[in-house]
C-alpha atoms as a PDB file:
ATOM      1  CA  UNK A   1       0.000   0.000   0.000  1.00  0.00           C
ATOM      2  CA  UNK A   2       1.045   3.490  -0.618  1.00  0.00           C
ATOM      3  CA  UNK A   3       2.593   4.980   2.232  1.00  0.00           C
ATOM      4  CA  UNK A   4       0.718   7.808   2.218  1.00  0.00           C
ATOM      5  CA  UNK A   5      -2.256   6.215   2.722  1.00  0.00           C
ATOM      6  CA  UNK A   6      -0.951   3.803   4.843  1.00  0.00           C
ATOM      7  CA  UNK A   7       0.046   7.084   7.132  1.00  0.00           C
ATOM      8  CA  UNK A   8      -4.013   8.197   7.086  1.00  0.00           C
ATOM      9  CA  UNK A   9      -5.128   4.874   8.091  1.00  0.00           C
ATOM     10  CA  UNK A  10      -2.744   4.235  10.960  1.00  0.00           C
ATOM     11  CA  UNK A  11      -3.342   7.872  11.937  1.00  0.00           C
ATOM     12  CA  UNK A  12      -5.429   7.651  15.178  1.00  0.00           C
ATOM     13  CA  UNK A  13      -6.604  10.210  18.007  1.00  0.00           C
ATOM     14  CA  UNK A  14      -3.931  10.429  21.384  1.00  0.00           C
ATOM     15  CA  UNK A  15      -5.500  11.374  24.265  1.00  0.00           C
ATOM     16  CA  UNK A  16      -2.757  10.613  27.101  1.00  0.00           C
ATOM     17  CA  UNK A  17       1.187  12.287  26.323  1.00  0.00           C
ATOM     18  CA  UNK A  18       4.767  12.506  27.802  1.00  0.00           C
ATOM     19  CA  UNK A  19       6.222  15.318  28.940  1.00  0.00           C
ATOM     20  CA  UNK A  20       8.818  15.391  26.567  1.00  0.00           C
ATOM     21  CA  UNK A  21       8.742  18.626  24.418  1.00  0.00           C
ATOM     22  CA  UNK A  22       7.929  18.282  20.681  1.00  0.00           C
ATOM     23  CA  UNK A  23      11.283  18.918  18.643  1.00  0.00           C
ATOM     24  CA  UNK A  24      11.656  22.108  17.069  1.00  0.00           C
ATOM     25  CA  UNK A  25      12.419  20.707  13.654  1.00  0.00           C
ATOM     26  CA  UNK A  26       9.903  18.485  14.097  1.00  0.00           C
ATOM     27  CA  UNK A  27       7.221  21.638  14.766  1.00  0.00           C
ATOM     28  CA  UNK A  28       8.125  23.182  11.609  1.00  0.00           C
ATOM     29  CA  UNK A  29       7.674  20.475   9.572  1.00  0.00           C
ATOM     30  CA  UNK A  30       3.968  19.855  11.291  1.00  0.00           C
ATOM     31  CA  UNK A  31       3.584  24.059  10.427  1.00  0.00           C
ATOM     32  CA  UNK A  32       4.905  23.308   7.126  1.00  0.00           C
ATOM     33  CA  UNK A  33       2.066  20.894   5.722  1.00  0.00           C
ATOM     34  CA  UNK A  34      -0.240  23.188   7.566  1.00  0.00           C
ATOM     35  CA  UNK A  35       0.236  26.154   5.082  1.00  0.00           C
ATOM     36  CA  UNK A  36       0.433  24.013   2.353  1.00  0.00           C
ATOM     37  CA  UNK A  37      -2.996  23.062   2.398  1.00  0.00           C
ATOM     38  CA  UNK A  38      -5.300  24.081   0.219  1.00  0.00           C
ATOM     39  CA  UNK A  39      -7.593  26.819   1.072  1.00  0.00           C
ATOM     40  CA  UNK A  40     -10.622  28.809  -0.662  1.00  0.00           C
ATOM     41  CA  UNK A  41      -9.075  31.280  -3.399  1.00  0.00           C
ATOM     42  CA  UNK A  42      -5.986  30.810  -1.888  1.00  0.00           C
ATOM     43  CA  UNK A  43      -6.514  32.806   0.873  1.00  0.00           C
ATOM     44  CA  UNK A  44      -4.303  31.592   3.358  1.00  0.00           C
ATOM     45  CA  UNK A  45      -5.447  33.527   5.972  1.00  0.00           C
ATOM     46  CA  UNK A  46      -5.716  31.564   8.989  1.00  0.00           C
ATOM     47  CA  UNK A  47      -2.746  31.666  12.155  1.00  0.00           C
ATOM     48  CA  UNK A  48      -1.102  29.000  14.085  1.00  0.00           C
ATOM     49  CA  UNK A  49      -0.591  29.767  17.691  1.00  0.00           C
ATOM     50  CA  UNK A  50       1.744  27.449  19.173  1.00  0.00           C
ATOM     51  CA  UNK A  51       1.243  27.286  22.755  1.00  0.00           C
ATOM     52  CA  UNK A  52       4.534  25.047  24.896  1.00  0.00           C
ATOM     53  CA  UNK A  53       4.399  27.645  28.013  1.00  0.00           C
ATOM     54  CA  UNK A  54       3.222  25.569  31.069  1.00  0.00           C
ATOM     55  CA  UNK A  55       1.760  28.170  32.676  1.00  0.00           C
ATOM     56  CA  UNK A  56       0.038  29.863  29.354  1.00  0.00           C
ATOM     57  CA  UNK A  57      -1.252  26.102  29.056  1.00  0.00           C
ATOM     58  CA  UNK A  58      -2.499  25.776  32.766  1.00  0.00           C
ATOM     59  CA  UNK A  59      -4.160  29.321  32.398  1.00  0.00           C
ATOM     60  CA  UNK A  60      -6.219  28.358  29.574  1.00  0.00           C
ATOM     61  CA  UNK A  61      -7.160  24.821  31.004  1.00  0.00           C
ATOM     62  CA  UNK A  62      -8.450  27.201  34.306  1.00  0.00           C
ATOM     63  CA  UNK A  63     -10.834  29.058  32.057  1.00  0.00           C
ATOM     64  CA  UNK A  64     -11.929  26.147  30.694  1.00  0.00           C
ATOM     65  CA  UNK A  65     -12.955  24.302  33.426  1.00  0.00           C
ATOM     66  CA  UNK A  66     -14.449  27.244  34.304  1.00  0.00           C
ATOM     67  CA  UNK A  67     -16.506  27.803  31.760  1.00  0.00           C
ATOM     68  CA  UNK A  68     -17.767  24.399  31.692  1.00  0.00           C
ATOM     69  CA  UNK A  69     -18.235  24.789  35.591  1.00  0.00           C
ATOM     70  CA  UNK A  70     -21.107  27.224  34.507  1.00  0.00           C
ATOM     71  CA  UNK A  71     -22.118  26.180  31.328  1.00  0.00           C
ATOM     72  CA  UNK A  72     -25.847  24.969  31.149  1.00  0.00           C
ATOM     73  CA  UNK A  73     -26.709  21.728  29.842  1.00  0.00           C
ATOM     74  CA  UNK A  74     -29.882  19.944  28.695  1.00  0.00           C
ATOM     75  CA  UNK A  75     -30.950  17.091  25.910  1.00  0.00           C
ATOM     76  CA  UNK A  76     -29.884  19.138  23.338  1.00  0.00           C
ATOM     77  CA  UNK A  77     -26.817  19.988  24.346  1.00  0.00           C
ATOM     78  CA  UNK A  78     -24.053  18.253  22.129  1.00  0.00           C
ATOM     79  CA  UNK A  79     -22.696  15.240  23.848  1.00  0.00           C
ATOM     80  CA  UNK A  80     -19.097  15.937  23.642  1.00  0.00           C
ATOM     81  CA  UNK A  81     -20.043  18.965  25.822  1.00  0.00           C
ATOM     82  CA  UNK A  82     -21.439  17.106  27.974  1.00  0.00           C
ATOM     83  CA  UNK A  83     -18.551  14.517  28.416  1.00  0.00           C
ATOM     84  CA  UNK A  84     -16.416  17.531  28.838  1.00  0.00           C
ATOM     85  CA  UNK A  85     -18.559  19.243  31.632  1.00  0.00           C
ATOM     86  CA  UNK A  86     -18.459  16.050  33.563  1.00  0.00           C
ATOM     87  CA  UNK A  87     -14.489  15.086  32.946  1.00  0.00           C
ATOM     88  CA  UNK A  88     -13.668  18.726  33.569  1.00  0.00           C
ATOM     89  CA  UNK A  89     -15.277  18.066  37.172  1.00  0.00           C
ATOM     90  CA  UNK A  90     -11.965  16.208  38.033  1.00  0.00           C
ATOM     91  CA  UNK A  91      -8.977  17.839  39.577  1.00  0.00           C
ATOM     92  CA  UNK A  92      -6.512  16.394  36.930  1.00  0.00           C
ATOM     93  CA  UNK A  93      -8.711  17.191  34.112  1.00  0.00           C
ATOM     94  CA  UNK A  94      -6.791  19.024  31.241  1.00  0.00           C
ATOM     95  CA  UNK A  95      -9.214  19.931  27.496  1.00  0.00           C
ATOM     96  CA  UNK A  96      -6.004  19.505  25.750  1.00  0.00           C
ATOM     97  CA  UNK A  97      -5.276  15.698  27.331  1.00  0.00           C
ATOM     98  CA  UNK A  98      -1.639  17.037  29.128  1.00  0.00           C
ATOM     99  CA  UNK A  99      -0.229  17.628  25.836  1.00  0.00           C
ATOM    100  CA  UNK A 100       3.176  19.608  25.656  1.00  0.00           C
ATOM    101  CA  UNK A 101       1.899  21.450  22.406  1.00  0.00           C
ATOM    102  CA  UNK A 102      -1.470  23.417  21.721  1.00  0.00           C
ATOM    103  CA  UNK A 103      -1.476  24.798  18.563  1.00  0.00           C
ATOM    104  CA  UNK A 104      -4.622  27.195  17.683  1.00  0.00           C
ATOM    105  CA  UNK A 105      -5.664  27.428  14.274  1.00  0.00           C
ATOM    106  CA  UNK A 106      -7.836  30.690  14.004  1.00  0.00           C
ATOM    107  CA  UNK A 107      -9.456  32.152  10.816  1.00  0.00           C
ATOM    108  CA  UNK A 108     -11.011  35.266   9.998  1.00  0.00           C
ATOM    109  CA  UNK A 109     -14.688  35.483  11.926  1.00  0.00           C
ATOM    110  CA  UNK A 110     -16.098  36.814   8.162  1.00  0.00           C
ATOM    111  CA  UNK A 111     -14.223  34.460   6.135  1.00  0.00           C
ATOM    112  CA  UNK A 112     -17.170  32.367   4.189  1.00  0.00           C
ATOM    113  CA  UNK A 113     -14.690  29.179   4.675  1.00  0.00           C
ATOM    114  CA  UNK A 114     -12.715  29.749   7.606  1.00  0.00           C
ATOM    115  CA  UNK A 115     -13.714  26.440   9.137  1.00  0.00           C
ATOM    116  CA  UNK A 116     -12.819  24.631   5.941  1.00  0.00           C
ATOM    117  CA  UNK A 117     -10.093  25.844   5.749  1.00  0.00           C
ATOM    118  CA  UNK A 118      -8.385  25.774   8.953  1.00  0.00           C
ATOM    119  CA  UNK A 119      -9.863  22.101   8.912  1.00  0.00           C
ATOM    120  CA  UNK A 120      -7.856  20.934   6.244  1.00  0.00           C
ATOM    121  CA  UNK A 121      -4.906  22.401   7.865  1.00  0.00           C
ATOM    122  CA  UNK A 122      -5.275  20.588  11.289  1.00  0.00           C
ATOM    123  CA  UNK A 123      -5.420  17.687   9.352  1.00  0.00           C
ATOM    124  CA  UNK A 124      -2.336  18.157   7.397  1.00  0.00           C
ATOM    125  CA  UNK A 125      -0.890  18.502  10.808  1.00  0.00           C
ATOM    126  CA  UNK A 126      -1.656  15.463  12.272  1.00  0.00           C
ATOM    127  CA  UNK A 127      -0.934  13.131   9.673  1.00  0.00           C
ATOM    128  CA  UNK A 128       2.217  15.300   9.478  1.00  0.00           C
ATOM    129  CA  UNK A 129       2.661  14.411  12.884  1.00  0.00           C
ATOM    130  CA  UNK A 130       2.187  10.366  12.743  1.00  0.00           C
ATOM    131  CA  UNK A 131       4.799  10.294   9.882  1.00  0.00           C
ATOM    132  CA  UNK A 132       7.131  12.187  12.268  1.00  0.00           C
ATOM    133  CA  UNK A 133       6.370   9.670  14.921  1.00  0.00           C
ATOM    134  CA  UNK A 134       4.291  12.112  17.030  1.00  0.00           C
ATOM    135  CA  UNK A 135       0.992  11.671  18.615  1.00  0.00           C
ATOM    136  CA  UNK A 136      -2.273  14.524  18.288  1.00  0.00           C
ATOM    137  CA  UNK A 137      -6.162  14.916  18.805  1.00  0.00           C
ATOM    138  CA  UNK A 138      -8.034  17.363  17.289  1.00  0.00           C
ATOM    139  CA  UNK A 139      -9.597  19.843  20.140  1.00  0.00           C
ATOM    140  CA  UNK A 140     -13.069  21.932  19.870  1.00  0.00           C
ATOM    141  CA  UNK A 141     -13.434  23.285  23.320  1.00  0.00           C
ATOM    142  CA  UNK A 142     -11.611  26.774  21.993  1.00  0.00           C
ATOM    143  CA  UNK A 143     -14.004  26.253  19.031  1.00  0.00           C
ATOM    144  CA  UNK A 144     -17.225  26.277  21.741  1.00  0.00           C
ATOM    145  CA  UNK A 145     -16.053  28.750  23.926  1.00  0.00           C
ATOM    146  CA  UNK A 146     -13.739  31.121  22.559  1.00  0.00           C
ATOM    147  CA  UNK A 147     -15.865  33.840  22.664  1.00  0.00           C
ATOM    148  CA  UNK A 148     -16.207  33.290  26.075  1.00  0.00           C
ATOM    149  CA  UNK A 149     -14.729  36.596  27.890  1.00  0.00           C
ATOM    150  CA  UNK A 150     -12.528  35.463  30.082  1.00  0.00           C
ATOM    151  CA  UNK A 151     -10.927  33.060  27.605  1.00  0.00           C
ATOM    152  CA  UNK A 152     -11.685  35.401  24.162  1.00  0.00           C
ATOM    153  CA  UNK A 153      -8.857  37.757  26.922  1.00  0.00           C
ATOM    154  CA  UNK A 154      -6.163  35.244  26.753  1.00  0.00           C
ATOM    155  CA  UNK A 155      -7.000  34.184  23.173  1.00  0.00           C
ATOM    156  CA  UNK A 156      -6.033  37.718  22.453  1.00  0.00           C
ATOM    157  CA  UNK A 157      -3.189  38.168  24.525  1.00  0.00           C
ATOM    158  CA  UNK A 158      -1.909  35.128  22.559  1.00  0.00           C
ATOM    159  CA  UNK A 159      -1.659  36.997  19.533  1.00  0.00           C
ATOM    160  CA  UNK A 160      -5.086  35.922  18.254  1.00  0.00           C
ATOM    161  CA  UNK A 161      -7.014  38.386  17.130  1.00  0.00           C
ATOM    162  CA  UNK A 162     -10.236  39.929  18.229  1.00  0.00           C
ATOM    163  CA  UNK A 163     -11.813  39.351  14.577  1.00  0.00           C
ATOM    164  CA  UNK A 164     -10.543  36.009  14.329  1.00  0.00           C
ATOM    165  CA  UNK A 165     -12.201  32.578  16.107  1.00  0.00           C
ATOM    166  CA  UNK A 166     -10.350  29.567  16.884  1.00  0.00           C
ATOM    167  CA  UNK A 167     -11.808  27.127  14.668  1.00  0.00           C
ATOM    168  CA  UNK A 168      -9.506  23.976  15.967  1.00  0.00           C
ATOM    169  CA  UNK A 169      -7.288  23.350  17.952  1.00  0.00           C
ATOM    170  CA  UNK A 170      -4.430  20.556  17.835  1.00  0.00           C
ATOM    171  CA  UNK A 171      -3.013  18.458  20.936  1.00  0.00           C
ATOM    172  CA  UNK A 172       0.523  17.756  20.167  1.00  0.00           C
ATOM    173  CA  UNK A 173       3.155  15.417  21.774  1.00  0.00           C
ATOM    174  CA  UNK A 174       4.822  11.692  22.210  1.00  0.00           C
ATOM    175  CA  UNK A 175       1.839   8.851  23.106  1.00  0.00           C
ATOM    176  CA  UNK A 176       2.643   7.643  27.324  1.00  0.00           C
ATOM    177  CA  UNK A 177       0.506   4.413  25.964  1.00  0.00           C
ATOM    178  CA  UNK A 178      -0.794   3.861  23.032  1.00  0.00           C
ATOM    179  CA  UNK A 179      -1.966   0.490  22.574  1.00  0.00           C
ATOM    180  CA  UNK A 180      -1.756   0.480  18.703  1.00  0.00           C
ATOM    181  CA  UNK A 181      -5.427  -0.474  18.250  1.00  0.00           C
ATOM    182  CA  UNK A 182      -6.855   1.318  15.695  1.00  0.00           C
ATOM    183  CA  UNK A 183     -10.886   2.298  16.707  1.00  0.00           C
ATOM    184  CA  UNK A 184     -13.563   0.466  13.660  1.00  0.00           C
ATOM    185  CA  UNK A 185     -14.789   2.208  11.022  1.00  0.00           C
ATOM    186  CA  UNK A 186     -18.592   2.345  10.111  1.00  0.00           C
ATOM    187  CA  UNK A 187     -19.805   0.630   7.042  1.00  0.00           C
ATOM    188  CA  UNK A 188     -19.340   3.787   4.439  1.00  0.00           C
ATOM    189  CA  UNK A 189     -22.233   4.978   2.720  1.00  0.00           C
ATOM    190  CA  UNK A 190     -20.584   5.696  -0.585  1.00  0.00           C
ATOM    191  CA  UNK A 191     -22.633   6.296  -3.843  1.00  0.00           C
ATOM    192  CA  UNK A 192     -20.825   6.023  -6.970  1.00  0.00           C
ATOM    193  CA  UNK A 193     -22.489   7.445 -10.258  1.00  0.00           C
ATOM    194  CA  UNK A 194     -20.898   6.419 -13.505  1.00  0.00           C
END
């Protein structure tokens, strides 16, 4: 099989890291294949924030848990939301899974395809990042809440700006145990019209 594709289909979600610190040369190629994704008329207009700064990390976590602390939830309410309300009810709870990375990929809030774009992007990253040996998992809680004030305040003194929105977010770092077991994939529903 292609390599390539071999990378996508071993490609798999982390959700428990080392400490160790993502290499620097390694970062910049995961950057790299972010901006070289494709994007609507070439616009190219989203930014990668690269959090590694403990405390910037722990700060952000603290709003977050906030913010789910008094978020209101009912039988509408989108189920990973609710998982993360509950989980973020534990002490050691981190929205980001203890990662030593955080990158933020934020778009232009009147961009027609800011989310497809900066979607395409995080992907790029982490399948960038399983050919480098690296583990990631895509993050929304920035997505949900980023407009949030206490946590739109640190977005911006991150260097995001106020008329952009996170629209992903990646978790970055080494696996502490990953098993190797890839999760099942659903029966596709594929039509094909010759």
């Amino acid at each position: 099989m292609n390599e390539v594709i071999q990378n996508m289909l071993t490609r798999k979600s982390i959700r428990t890291y080392k400490k160790d610190q993502v290499k620097d040369e390694d970062l910049k190629d995961i950057i790299q294949a972010a901006i070289h994704a494709p994007s609507g008329g070439n616009s190219q207009s989203w930014i990668f924030t690269v959090l590694q700064n403990n405390d910037k990390l722990a700060e952000l976590n603290d709003q977050v848990k906030e913010t789910y602390k008094n978020i209101e939830v009912n039988e509408k309410t989108y189920r990973s939301i609710v998982a993360g309300k509950n989980a973020a009810k534990n002490a050691g709870y981190s929205f980001y899974y203890h990662a030593p990375t955080l990158i933020l990929v934020s778009n232009a809030r009147e961009y027609p395809n800011a989310m497809a774009d900066c979607s395409v992007a995080i992907e790029n990253m982490m399948l960038a990042a399983h050919s480098l040996g690296l583990s990631s998992c895509w993050i929304n809680q920035l997505t949900w809440f980023g407009d949030i004030p206490d946590i739109r305040k640190l977005l911006s003194g991150y260097g995001v700006p106020d008329d952009y929105m996170v629209c992903g977010s990646v978790a970055l770092g080494y696996s502490e145990n990953d098993s190797g077991k890839l999760v099942p994939r659903k029966e596709p529903n594929v039509t094909i019209i010759k």
